[in-house]
C-alpha atoms as a printed R data frame, in Angstrom:
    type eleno elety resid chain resno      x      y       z
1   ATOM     1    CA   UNK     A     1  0.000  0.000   0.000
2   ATOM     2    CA   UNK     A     2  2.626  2.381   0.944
3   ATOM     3    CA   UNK     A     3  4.224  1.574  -2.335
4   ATOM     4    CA   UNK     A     4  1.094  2.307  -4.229
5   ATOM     5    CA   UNK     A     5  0.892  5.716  -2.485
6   ATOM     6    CA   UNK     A     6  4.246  6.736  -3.638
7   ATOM     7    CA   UNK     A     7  3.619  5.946  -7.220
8   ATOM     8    CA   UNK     A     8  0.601  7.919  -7.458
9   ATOM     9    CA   UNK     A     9  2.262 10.525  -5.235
10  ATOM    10    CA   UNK     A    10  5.492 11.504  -8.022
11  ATOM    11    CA   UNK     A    11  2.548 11.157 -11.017
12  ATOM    12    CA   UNK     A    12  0.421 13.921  -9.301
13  ATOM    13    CA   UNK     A    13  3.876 15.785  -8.930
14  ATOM    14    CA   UNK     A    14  5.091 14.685 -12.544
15  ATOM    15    CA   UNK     A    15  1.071 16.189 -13.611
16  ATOM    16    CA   UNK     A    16  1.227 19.312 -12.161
17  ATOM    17    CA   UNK     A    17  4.946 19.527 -13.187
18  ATOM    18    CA   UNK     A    18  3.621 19.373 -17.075
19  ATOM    19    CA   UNK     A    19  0.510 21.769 -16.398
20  ATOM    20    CA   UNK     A    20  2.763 24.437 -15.198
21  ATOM    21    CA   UNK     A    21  5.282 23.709 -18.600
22  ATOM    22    CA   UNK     A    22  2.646 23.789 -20.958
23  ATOM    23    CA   UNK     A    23  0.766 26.930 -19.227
24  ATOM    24    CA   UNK     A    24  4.338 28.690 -19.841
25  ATOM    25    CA   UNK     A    25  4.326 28.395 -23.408
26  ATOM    26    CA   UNK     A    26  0.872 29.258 -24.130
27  ATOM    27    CA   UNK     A    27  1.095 32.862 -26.517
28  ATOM    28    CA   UNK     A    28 -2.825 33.219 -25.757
29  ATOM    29    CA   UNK     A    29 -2.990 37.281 -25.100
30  ATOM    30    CA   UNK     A    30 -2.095 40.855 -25.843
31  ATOM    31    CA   UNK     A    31  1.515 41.069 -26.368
32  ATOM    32    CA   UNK     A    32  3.677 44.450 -27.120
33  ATOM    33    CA   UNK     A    33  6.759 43.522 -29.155
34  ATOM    34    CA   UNK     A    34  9.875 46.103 -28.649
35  ATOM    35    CA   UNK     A    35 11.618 45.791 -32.795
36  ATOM    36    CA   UNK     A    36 15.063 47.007 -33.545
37  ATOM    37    CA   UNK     A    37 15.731 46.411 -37.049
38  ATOM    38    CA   UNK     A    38 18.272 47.837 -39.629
39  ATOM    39    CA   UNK     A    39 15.498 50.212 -40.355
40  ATOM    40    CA   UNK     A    40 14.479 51.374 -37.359
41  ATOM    41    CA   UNK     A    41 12.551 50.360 -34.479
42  ATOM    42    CA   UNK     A    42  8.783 50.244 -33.267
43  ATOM    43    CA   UNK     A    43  6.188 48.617 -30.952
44  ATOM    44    CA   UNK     A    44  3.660 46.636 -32.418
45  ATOM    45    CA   UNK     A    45  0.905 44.895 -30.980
46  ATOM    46    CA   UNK     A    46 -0.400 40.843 -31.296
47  ATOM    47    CA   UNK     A    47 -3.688 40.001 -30.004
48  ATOM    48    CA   UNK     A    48 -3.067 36.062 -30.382
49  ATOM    49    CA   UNK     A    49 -5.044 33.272 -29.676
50  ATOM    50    CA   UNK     A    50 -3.158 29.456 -29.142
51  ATOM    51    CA   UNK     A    51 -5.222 26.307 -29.103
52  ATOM    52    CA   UNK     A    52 -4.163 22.841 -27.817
53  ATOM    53    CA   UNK     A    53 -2.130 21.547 -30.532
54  ATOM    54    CA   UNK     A    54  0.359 24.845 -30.527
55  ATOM    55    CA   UNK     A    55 -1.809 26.250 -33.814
56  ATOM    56    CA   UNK     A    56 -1.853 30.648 -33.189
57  ATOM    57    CA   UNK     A    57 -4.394 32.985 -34.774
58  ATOM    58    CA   UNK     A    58 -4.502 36.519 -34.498
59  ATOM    59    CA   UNK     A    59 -3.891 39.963 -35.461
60  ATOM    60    CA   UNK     A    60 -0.798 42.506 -36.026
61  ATOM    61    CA   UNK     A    61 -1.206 46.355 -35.688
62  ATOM    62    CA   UNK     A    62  1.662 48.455 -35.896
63  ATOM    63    CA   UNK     A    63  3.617 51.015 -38.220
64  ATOM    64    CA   UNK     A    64  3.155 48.374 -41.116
65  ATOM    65    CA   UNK     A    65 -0.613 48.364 -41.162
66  ATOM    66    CA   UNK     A    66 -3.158 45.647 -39.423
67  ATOM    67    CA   UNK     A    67 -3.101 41.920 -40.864
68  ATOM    68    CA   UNK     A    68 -4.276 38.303 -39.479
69  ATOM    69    CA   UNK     A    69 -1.970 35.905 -38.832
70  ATOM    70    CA   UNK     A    70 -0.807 32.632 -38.219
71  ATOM    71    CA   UNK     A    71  1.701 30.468 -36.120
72  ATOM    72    CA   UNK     A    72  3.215 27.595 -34.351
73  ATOM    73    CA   UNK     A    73  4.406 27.034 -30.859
74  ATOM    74    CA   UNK     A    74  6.959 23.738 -30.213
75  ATOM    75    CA   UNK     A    75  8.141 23.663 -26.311
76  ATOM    76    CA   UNK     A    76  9.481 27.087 -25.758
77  ATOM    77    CA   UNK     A    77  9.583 28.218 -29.558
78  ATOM    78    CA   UNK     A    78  7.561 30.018 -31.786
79  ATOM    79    CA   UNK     A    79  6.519 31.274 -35.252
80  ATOM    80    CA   UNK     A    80  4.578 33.648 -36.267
81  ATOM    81    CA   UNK     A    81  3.587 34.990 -39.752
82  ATOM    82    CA   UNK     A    82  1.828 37.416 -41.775
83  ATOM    83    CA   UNK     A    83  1.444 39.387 -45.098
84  ATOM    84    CA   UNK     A    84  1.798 43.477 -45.098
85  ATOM    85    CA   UNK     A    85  1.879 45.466 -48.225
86  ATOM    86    CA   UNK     A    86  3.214 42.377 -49.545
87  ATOM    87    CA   UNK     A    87  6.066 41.577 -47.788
88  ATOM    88    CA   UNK     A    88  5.926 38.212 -45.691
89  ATOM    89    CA   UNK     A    89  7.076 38.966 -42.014
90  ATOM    90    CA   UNK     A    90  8.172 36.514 -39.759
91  ATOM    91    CA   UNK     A    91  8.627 36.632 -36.073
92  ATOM    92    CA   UNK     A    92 10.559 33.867 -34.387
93  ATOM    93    CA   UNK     A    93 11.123 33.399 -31.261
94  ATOM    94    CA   UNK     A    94 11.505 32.158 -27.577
95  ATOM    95    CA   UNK     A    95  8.782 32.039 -25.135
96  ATOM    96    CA   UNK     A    96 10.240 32.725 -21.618
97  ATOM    97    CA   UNK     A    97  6.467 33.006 -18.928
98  ATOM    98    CA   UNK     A    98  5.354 36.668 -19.976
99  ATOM    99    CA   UNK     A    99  8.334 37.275 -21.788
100 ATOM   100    CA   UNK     A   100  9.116 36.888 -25.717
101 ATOM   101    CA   UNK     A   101 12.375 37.328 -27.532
102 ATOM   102    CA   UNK     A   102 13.613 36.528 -31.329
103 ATOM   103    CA   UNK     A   103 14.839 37.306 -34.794
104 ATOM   104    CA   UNK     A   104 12.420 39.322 -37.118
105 ATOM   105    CA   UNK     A   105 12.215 39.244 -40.959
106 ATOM   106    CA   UNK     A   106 10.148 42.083 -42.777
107 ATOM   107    CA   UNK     A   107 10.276 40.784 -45.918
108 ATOM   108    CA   UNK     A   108 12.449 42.669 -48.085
109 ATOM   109    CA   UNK     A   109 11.777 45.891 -45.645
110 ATOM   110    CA   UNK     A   110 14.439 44.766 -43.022
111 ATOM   111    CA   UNK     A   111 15.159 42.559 -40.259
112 ATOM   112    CA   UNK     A   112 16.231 42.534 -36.752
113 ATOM   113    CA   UNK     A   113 15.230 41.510 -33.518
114 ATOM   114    CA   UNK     A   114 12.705 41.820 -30.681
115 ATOM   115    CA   UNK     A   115 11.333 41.227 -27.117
116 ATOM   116    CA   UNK     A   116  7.997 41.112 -26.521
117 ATOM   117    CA   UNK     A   117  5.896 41.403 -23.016
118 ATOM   118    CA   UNK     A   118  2.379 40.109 -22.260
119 ATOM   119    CA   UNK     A   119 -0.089 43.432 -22.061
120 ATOM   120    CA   UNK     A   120 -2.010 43.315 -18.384
């Protein structure tokens, strides 16, 4: 018995172990991204929304315009992409609990880096 109630003692710890990993890399929220590029610099905003599988929807406002867009979280990683006066720009990155960090590519416009910050 006291065997049994140290086996299911570590897989509640090794449970709430995983719920606190995977709550870390969820993207789901407002975010304000802080760009340096070769071009200059600027603050956009994501609204994104991350389901289950990793899959992100959302939107981009900032100096380029507005746009939808689309991504992918793996563990800590992510991608995110959109079209803007018809330049692809990618945003990829590492998820660190509220925090964001990464390379940027604006199309042919420029490219750069980032950190990002979850809006309250």
């Amino acid at each position: 018995m006291k065997k049994l109630n140290t086996i299911l003692f570590f897989m509640l710890i090794l449970g709430v172990s995983s719920s606190f990993a995977q709550s870390k890399t969820d993207l789901t929220g407002t975010w304000v991204f802080d760009v340096e590029t070769d071009a200059g610099s600027g603050s956009p905003t994501f609204v994104l929304k991350q389901d289950a599988e990793g899959k992100i929807t959302g939107t981009y406002q900032g100096q380029l315009g507005e746009s939808n867009l689309t991504g992918m979280t793996k563990d800590s990683t992510f991608h995110l992409e959109f079209t803007v006066q018809d330049n692809t720009i990618e945003y990829d990155g590492k998820i660190e609990n509220d925090a964001v960090s990464g390379k940027a590519k604006l199309g042919t416009l420029a490219q750069g880096t980032f950190k990002g910050r979850r809006k309250e």
